[in-house]
Amino acid sequence: MPDPLLPTPPHPALQTTDPLAVAGYGGELLAAVERLIGAPAKTGAAAALVAEMDNVRQAMQAHDGRRIRRSVGLWGRLLGRDVEAQVQAEQLAGQLDVCLLRADDGLQALQQELDRHQQQLVRVEAAVAAIDAWAAAGEALPAPMEPVSQAALQRRLQHLRGLARLRQTEAGQLRLLHAQGVELIERYQRIRDVLLPLWRQQTLVQRAAGMPAALAKAAEAQARIVDEIMAMQARLR
């Protein structure tokens, strides 16, 4: 994707004898930056995917009443939350494939969101470079003779540098969101394509033969899936 075009500093950058020009230095650029970047990039797809994967986790643990009771704690058991959690887990267990279909939709939404974030990052980085270039051009000018113009120019240049740093922070946040999303996608694909099929296979073997070895393998596969889902949840905190 080519870098967006933003106005470059004029030559000379500014007539420092004109107070109005000094006070409005870089205004053309800042207006173009606002048009280019627009509203902040939307987020939320990652949280939706992780929430659906938590449904998967609950569904897989529907048969493990002890784990559910431990998860709600003593007060939760006194308030009957373990019963509510058990009922919810059993309902989700009967809808596991539906949960996965919704998670697949969530994955696509997250991938699309990451694409938009990357496009936004390109625009924000272009804005940072352009604002810094205008600030540097203004700083290279001889200091205005009049104290009022001199103070106005200093304020304007500080304003430009401050905006550049704010946009730089925005770019950093977009990079973090992208890295977070990529990790979530990788973990989800590992669960979907490797761990869940293994868990289902071992669960079927366990039910068919009641073999201790199959039981242990199914429990191990489930534990790995739960660990992956917990890691996905931790990534959003």
CSV table of C-alpha atoms in Angstrom, one decimal, residues 46-47 110 113-114 174-186 232 234-237:
chain,number,residue,atom,x,y,z
A,46,ALA,CA,-10.5,-9.8,19.5
A,47,ALA,CA,-12.7,-9.6,22.6
A,110,LEU,CA,-10.6,-10.1,13.6
A,113,GLU,CA,-10.1,-5.6,11.7
A,114,LEU,CA,-6.3,-6.2,11.6
A,174,LEU,CA,-2.0,0.0,16.5
A,175,ARG,CA,1.2,-2.1,16.4
A,176,LEU,CA,0.3,-3.6,19.8
A,177,LEU,CA,-3.3,-4.3,18.6
A,178,HIS,CA,-1.9,-6.0,15.5
A,179,ALA,CA,0.6,-8.2,17.5
A,180,GLN,CA,-2.2,-9.1,19.9
A,181,GLY,CA,-4.6,-10.0,17.1
A,182,VAL,CA,-2.0,-12.1,15.3
A,183,GLU,CA,-1.2,-14.1,18.5
A,184,LEU,CA,-4.9,-14.7,19.1
A,185,ILE,CA,-5.4,-15.9,15.6
A,186,GLU,CA,-2.5,-18.3,15.9
A,232,MET,CA,-6.0,-15.6,24.9
A,234,ALA,CA,-4.7,-12.9,29.4
A,235,ARG,CA,-3.6,-11.2,26.2
A,236,LEU,CA,-6.6,-8.9,26.3
A,237,ARG,CA,-5.9,-7.7,29.9
